[in-house]
Coordinates of C-alpha atoms in Angstrom, one line a residue:
X1 CA 82.5 86.0 263.8
X2 CA 81.3 86.6 267.3
X3 CA 79.5 89.7 268.6
X4 CA 79.6 90.3 272.3
X5 CA 76.5 92.0 273.6
X6 CA 76.7 95.7 274.2
X7 CA 76.1 96.7 277.8
X8 CA 77.4 97.3 281.2
X9 CA 79.3 95.0 283.6
X10 CA 78.1 92.0 285.5
X11 CA 75.5 92.5 288.1
X12 CA 73.6 90.1 290.3
X13 CA 71.1 88.0 288.4
X14 CA 72.6 88.9 285.0
X15 CA 72.3 86.2 282.3
X16 CA 74.3 85.9 279.1
X17 CA 72.5 84.2 276.3
X18 CA 74.5 82.7 273.4
X19 CA 73.1 82.6 269.9
X20 CA 74.7 81.0 266.8
X21 CA 73.2 82.5 263.6
X22 CA 73.7 82.1 259.9
X23 CA 75.0 84.9 257.7
X24 CA 72.6 86.3 255.1
X25 CA 75.0 88.8 253.7
X26 CA 77.0 88.4 250.5
X27 CA 80.0 90.5 251.8
X28 CA 81.6 91.8 254.9
X29 CA 79.7 95.1 254.3
X30 CA 76.3 93.6 254.8
X31 CA 77.1 90.6 257.1
X32 CA 74.3 89.6 259.5
X33 CA 76.7 90.6 262.2
X34 CA 75.5 94.2 261.7
X35 CA 71.8 93.2 262.0
X36 CA 72.4 91.3 265.2
X37 CA 74.7 94.0 266.7
X38 CA 72.0 96.6 266.2
X39 CA 69.2 94.4 267.5
X40 CA 71.2 93.3 270.6
X41 CA 72.1 96.8 271.5
X42 CA 68.4 97.9 271.4
X43 CA 67.4 94.8 273.4
X44 CA 70.0 95.2 276.1
X45 CA 69.1 98.8 276.6
X46 CA 65.6 97.7 277.5
X47 CA 66.8 94.5 279.4
X48 CA 70.0 95.4 281.3
X49 CA 70.1 92.1 283.1
X50 CA 70.2 90.0 279.9
X51 CA 73.3 90.0 277.7
X52 CA 73.4 88.4 274.3
X53 CA 76.4 87.1 272.5
X54 CA 75.9 86.2 268.8
X55 CA 78.3 84.1 266.7
X56 CA 77.6 84.5 263.0
X57 CA 78.8 81.7 260.6
X58 CA 78.5 81.1 256.9
X59 CA 75.6 78.9 255.6
X60 CA 78.3 76.4 254.5
X61 CA 79.3 75.8 258.1
X62 CA 76.6 76.9 260.6
X63 CA 74.5 73.7 260.7
X64 CA 77.5 71.4 261.1
X65 CA 79.0 73.7 263.7
X66 CA 75.9 73.7 265.9
X67 CA 75.7 69.9 265.6
X68 CA 79.2 69.7 266.9
X69 CA 78.5 72.0 269.8
X70 CA 75.4 70.0 270.8
X71 CA 77.3 66.7 270.5
X72 CA 80.0 68.1 272.7
X73 CA 77.5 69.1 275.4
X74 CA 78.0 72.8 274.7
X75 CA 74.7 73.7 273.0
X76 CA 74.1 77.4 272.6
X77 CA 71.0 78.9 274.1
X78 CA 69.6 79.5 270.6
X79 CA 70.5 78.6 267.1
X80 CA 69.2 80.1 263.9
X81 CA 70.0 77.5 261.3
X82 CA 68.4 75.3 258.6
X83 CA 66.9 72.4 260.5
X84 CA 65.4 71.8 263.9
X85 CA 63.5 68.5 263.9
X86 CA 66.4 66.1 264.8
X87 CA 67.0 68.2 268.0
X88 CA 63.3 68.2 268.8
X89 CA 63.1 64.5 268.4
X90 CA 65.9 64.1 271.1
X91 CA 64.0 66.4 273.5
X92 CA 66.7 69.0 273.3
X93 CA 64.6 72.0 272.5
X94 CA 62.0 74.1 274.2
X95 CA 58.6 74.2 272.6
X96 CA 57.6 77.6 271.2
X97 CA 54.7 77.5 273.7
X98 CA 57.2 77.6 276.5
X99 CA 59.0 80.7 275.2
X100 CA 56.9 83.1 273.2
X101 CA 54.0 85.3 274.3
X102 CA 50.7 84.3 272.7
X103 CA 50.5 87.4 270.4
X104 CA 54.0 86.7 269.0
X105 CA 53.5 82.9 268.5
X106 CA 50.1 83.6 266.9
X107 CA 51.6 86.1 264.4
X108 CA 53.6 83.5 262.5
X109 CA 52.3 82.6 259.0
X110 CA 50.2 79.5 259.5
X111 CA 52.0 77.4 256.8
X112 CA 55.3 78.1 258.5
X113 CA 53.9 77.3 262.0
X114 CA 52.8 73.9 260.8
X115 CA 56.2 73.3 259.1
X116 CA 57.8 74.0 262.5
X117 CA 56.0 71.2 264.3
X118 CA 57.0 67.7 265.3
X119 CA 54.1 65.6 266.6
X120 CA 51.9 68.8 266.5
X121 CA 54.1 70.7 268.9
X122 CA 56.0 73.7 267.5
X123 CA 59.7 73.6 268.2
X124 CA 61.0 75.4 265.1
X125 CA 60.2 79.1 265.0
X126 CA 60.5 80.4 261.4
X127 CA 63.1 83.1 261.1
X128 CA 63.3 83.9 257.4
X129 CA 61.4 82.6 254.4
X130 CA 61.5 82.8 250.7
X131 CA 60.2 81.3 247.5
X132 CA 62.2 80.8 244.4
X133 CA 62.0 82.2 240.9
X134 CA 64.1 82.0 237.8
X135 CA 66.2 85.2 237.3
X136 CA 67.4 86.0 233.8
X137 CA 69.8 88.7 232.5
X138 CA 67.8 90.9 230.1
X139 CA 70.8 92.2 228.2
X140 CA 72.3 88.8 227.6
X141 CA 68.9 87.6 226.5
X142 CA 68.5 90.5 224.0
X143 CA 72.1 90.1 222.7
X144 CA 71.4 86.4 222.0
X145 CA 68.1 87.2 220.3
X146 CA 65.9 85.7 223.1
X147 CA 62.6 87.7 223.3
X148 CA 61.1 86.2 226.5
X149 CA 61.9 83.7 229.3
X150 CA 61.4 80.0 228.6
X151 CA 58.2 78.3 229.8
X152 CA 59.3 74.6 229.1
X153 CA 62.5 72.7 229.6
X154 CA 62.9 72.4 225.8
X155 CA 62.8 76.2 225.5
X156 CA 65.2 76.5 228.5
X157 CA 67.7 74.3 226.8
X158 CA 67.3 76.0 223.5
X159 CA 67.8 79.4 225.1
X160 CA 70.9 78.1 227.0
X161 CA 72.3 77.0 223.6
X162 CA 71.8 80.5 222.2
X163 CA 73.4 82.1 225.2
X164 CA 76.4 79.7 225.0
X165 CA 76.8 80.5 221.2
X166 CA 76.8 84.2 222.1
X167 CA 79.7 83.7 224.5
X168 CA 77.8 83.7 227.9
X169 CA 80.0 82.1 230.5
X170 CA 77.2 80.5 232.4
X171 CA 74.2 80.0 230.2
X172 CA 72.3 78.4 233.1
X173 CA 74.1 78.3 236.4
X174 CA 73.3 75.1 238.3
X175 CA 74.7 75.3 241.9
X176 CA 74.7 71.8 243.4
X177 CA 77.5 72.5 245.7
X178 CA 77.3 71.9 249.5
X179 CA 76.0 75.3 250.4
X180 CA 72.4 74.7 249.3
X181 CA 72.2 71.8 246.9
X182 CA 69.1 70.5 248.7
X183 CA 67.1 73.6 247.6
X184 CA 68.3 73.6 244.0
X185 CA 67.5 69.9 243.8
X186 CA 64.0 70.3 245.2
X187 CA 63.2 73.1 242.7
X188 CA 64.0 70.8 239.8
X189 CA 62.2 67.8 241.3
X190 CA 59.0 69.9 241.7
X191 CA 59.4 71.3 238.2
X192 CA 59.7 67.7 237.0
X193 CA 56.4 66.8 238.6
X194 CA 57.4 65.1 241.8
X195 CA 59.5 66.1 244.9
X196 CA 61.2 64.7 247.9
X197 CA 58.2 62.9 249.6
X198 CA 54.8 61.4 248.9
X199 CA 51.5 62.6 250.3
X200 CA 52.1 60.9 253.7
X201 CA 55.7 62.3 254.0
X202 CA 57.7 59.2 253.1
X203 CA 60.8 59.9 250.9
X204 CA 60.5 59.2 247.2
X205 CA 63.9 60.5 246.0
X206 CA 64.4 57.8 243.4
X207 CA 61.0 57.9 241.9
X208 CA 60.8 57.5 238.1
X209 CA 59.9 61.1 237.7
X210 CA 62.8 62.3 239.8
X211 CA 65.3 60.1 237.9
X212 CA 63.9 61.4 234.6
X213 CA 64.4 65.0 235.9
X214 CA 68.1 64.4 236.7
X215 CA 68.6 62.5 233.5
X216 CA 67.4 65.6 231.6
X217 CA 69.6 67.9 233.6
X218 CA 72.7 65.7 232.9
X219 CA 72.0 65.0 229.2
X220 CA 70.4 68.3 228.1
X221 CA 72.2 70.9 230.2
X222 CA 75.4 69.6 231.8
X223 CA 76.7 67.2 229.1
X224 CA 76.1 69.9 226.5
X225 CA 78.3 72.4 228.5
X226 CA 75.3 74.8 229.1
X227 CA 76.0 75.3 232.9
X228 CA 79.3 77.1 232.8
X229 CA 83.0 76.2 233.6
X230 CA 82.5 75.1 237.2
X231 CA 81.1 71.6 237.7
X232 CA 77.6 71.8 239.4
X233 CA 78.8 69.8 242.4
X234 CA 81.5 72.4 243.0
X235 CA 79.4 75.5 242.4
X236 CA 77.8 77.0 245.5
X237 CA 74.8 79.2 245.5
X238 CA 76.6 82.4 246.5
X239 CA 79.2 81.9 243.8
X240 CA 76.4 81.5 241.3
X241 CA 74.8 84.7 242.6
X242 CA 78.1 86.5 242.4
X243 CA 78.5 85.4 238.8
X244 CA 75.0 86.6 238.0
X245 CA 75.7 89.9 239.6
X246 CA 78.8 90.2 237.5
X247 CA 76.8 89.8 234.3
X248 CA 78.2 86.3 233.6
X249 CA 75.0 84.2 234.0
X250 CA 72.1 84.0 231.6
X251 CA 69.7 82.2 233.9
X252 CA 69.6 80.7 237.3
X253 CA 67.2 80.0 240.2
X254 CA 67.3 82.6 242.9
X255 CA 65.7 83.9 246.0
X256 CA 64.9 87.5 246.9
X257 CA 68.3 88.4 248.3
X258 CA 69.7 88.3 244.7
X259 CA 67.6 91.3 243.8
X260 CA 69.6 93.8 245.9
X261 CA 72.9 92.1 244.9
X262 CA 72.2 92.3 241.2
X263 CA 70.8 95.8 241.4
X264 CA 74.0 97.0 243.2
X265 CA 76.1 95.8 240.3
X266 CA 73.7 97.4 237.7
X267 CA 72.5 94.1 236.2
X268 CA 69.3 94.4 234.2
X269 CA 67.3 91.4 235.1
X270 CA 63.8 90.1 235.4
X271 CA 62.1 87.1 237.1
X272 CA 59.8 84.3 235.9
X273 CA 58.6 81.0 237.3
X274 CA 61.0 78.1 236.7
X275 CA 59.7 76.2 233.7
X276 CA 58.3 72.7 234.1
X277 CA 58.9 69.7 231.9
X278 CA 56.2 70.8 229.5
X279 CA 54.8 73.9 231.0
X280 CA 54.4 75.6 234.4
X281 CA 56.0 73.7 237.3
X282 CA 53.5 71.9 239.6
X283 CA 54.6 73.9 242.6
X284 CA 57.0 76.6 243.7
X285 CA 59.5 75.7 246.4
X286 CA 59.3 77.6 249.7
X287 CA 62.1 77.7 252.2
X288 CA 62.1 78.7 255.8
X289 CA 65.1 79.0 258.1
X290 CA 64.6 78.2 261.7
X291 CA 65.2 79.6 265.2
X292 CA 65.3 77.1 268.0
X293 CA 66.1 77.3 271.7
X294 CA 68.1 74.5 273.5
X295 CA 67.1 73.4 277.0
X296 CA 70.7 72.6 278.1
X297 CA 71.5 75.9 279.8
X298 CA 68.1 76.7 281.1
X299 CA 67.4 80.4 280.7
X300 CA 63.9 79.8 279.4
X301 CA 62.4 83.1 280.5
X302 CA 65.3 85.2 279.2
X303 CA 65.3 83.4 275.9
X304 CA 61.6 84.1 275.6
X305 CA 62.1 87.8 276.3
X306 CA 64.7 88.0 273.7
X307 CA 62.7 86.1 271.0
X308 CA 59.6 88.2 271.7
X309 CA 61.8 91.2 270.8
X310 CA 63.3 89.5 267.8
X311 CA 59.9 88.8 266.4
X312 CA 58.4 92.3 266.8
X313 CA 57.0 93.6 263.5
X314 CA 59.7 96.3 263.3
X315 CA 62.6 93.8 263.7
X316 CA 61.1 91.3 261.3
X317 CA 60.6 94.0 258.7
X318 CA 64.2 95.4 259.3
X319 CA 65.7 92.0 258.6
X320 CA 63.5 91.4 255.6
X321 CA 64.4 94.8 254.1
X322 CA 68.1 94.4 254.7
X323 CA 68.3 91.0 253.0
X324 CA 65.3 91.0 250.6
X325 CA 63.9 88.0 252.6
X326 CA 60.2 87.4 253.0
X327 CA 58.8 88.0 256.5
X328 CA 57.6 85.1 258.6
X329 CA 54.9 87.0 260.5
X330 CA 51.5 88.2 259.3
X331 CA 52.0 91.7 260.7
X332 CA 55.2 92.2 258.8
X333 CA 53.9 90.5 255.6
X334 CA 50.9 92.7 255.6
X335 CA 53.0 95.8 256.1
X336 CA 55.3 94.7 253.2
X337 CA 52.4 94.0 250.9
X338 CA 51.0 97.5 251.4
X339 CA 54.3 99.3 250.9
X340 CA 55.3 100.2 247.3
X341 CA 59.0 100.1 248.0
X342 CA 58.7 96.3 248.3
X343 CA 57.1 95.8 244.9
X344 CA 59.9 93.6 243.5
X345 CA 59.2 91.1 246.3
X346 CA 55.5 90.9 245.4
X347 CA 56.0 87.9 243.1
X348 CA 57.8 86.0 245.8
X349 CA 55.3 87.1 248.5
X350 CA 52.3 86.0 246.5
X351 CA 53.8 82.6 246.0
X352 CA 54.6 82.0 249.7
X353 CA 51.2 80.8 251.0
X354 CA 50.9 77.9 248.5
X355 CA 54.6 77.1 248.1
X356 CA 55.9 73.6 249.1
X357 CA 58.5 73.4 251.8
X358 CA 61.1 70.6 252.2
X359 CA 60.1 68.0 254.7
X360 CA 61.6 69.8 257.6
X361 CA 59.2 68.2 260.1
X362 CA 60.8 64.8 259.4
X363 CA 63.3 64.3 262.2
X364 CA 65.5 62.5 259.6
X365 CA 65.5 65.6 257.3
X366 CA 68.8 67.0 258.6
X367 CA 70.6 63.8 257.7
X368 CA 68.9 63.4 254.4
X369 CA 69.6 67.1 253.5
X370 CA 73.2 66.7 254.4
X371 CA 73.4 63.6 252.2
X372 CA 71.8 65.4 249.3
X373 CA 74.4 68.2 249.6
X374 CA 77.2 65.7 249.7
X375 CA 76.1 63.5 246.8
X376 CA 73.7 65.1 244.3
X377 CA 76.4 66.8 242.3
X378 CA 77.7 63.3 241.4
X379 CA 74.4 62.6 239.6
X380 CA 75.3 65.1 236.8
X381 CA 79.1 64.6 236.8
X382 CA 80.8 63.0 233.8
X383 CA 80.1 59.2 234.0
X384 CA 77.6 59.8 236.7
X385 CA 74.3 57.9 237.0
X386 CA 71.4 59.9 238.2
X387 CA 69.4 56.8 239.0
X388 CA 72.2 55.2 241.0
X389 CA 72.9 58.4 243.0
X390 CA 69.2 59.0 243.8
X391 CA 68.8 55.4 244.8
X392 CA 71.7 55.6 247.2
X393 CA 70.3 58.8 248.7
X394 CA 66.9 57.2 248.9
X395 CA 68.2 54.0 250.7
X396 CA 70.0 56.2 253.3
X397 CA 66.8 58.3 253.7
X398 CA 64.7 55.2 254.2
X399 CA 67.2 54.0 256.9
X400 CA 67.1 57.4 258.6
X401 CA 63.3 57.4 258.4
X402 CA 63.1 53.9 260.0
X403 CA 65.4 55.1 262.8
X404 CA 63.1 58.0 263.8

């Protein structure tokens, strides 16, 4: 889906910027195409010598497509995707210092700024952020005789059994398909007491705790048919969200965009922290998606002008409101916190400053993330071995780390 910039004909000195962006919509009606079309029209009205062409792709394809473009020597001027650090390590990106005005760069939430750095230089500009909570269907819970959300894994499994016995199609939806398996995986690893890396940032994917976590998922949820009719490795996040919005899911992990989707379908739902092994999870997962600017075509000044406009408080709030995504700037976050219409986002917003992000600053992360997406579903498949799958991912991660 490509959006040509609105505006007049070609004049001397005119520059056309190309941006590849991910789609945050769940249907053609609310595709990110519309957000970018509105924003570009406003920008070009103020900057007639700069045209912007935006190509919007699904999350399943956008990272791989940008990687192909860069490999072919056809990098876009900007990409809004899931990982930046491998491009930064190859000196293919402008630093944020080279692009943004000081007030705009200083407005990013500090935790997101540091996550966008490689060797203490910011290359990744956060574009959207979220934390994760467990959503549950209040009607399905009530019908199954469940009075409150689970707070431990044992309670979660018991509630899933009750939902299954009551005919719920997906007692607990577990999307480990390629769309966002790395996020679902990290949520469970944190809930199990560990995560992707140790305190110095080295990968620990096959730690004893992580293997125990996936052993539990396989034996206590998947093998007991508590995750629905689609194998976790084949279930993508958006498909799980669609099933929740259709009233077919008892519980699943979700981010703020699910609020509007479920409301639109009239689903009565509530949110709670994902249970830990024996109580509250050690940390909530945070996610940031990234904007980056490639050096290949030059156009540094024009890119900077456009990105300063993208990150204005009004535009950040507009995007956050359209897609129920948390803002990445202090000015927009403060405005959201003070406005009652965003009250359902408060739980997510409160968790953001202390949430744990994936190791996006590791230049190997894009490769490791892609490997997790490709393989992790096998860990819970019939006959699968969580320990063997995690060890394989860890060995490849270690090799990628050594090659940095």
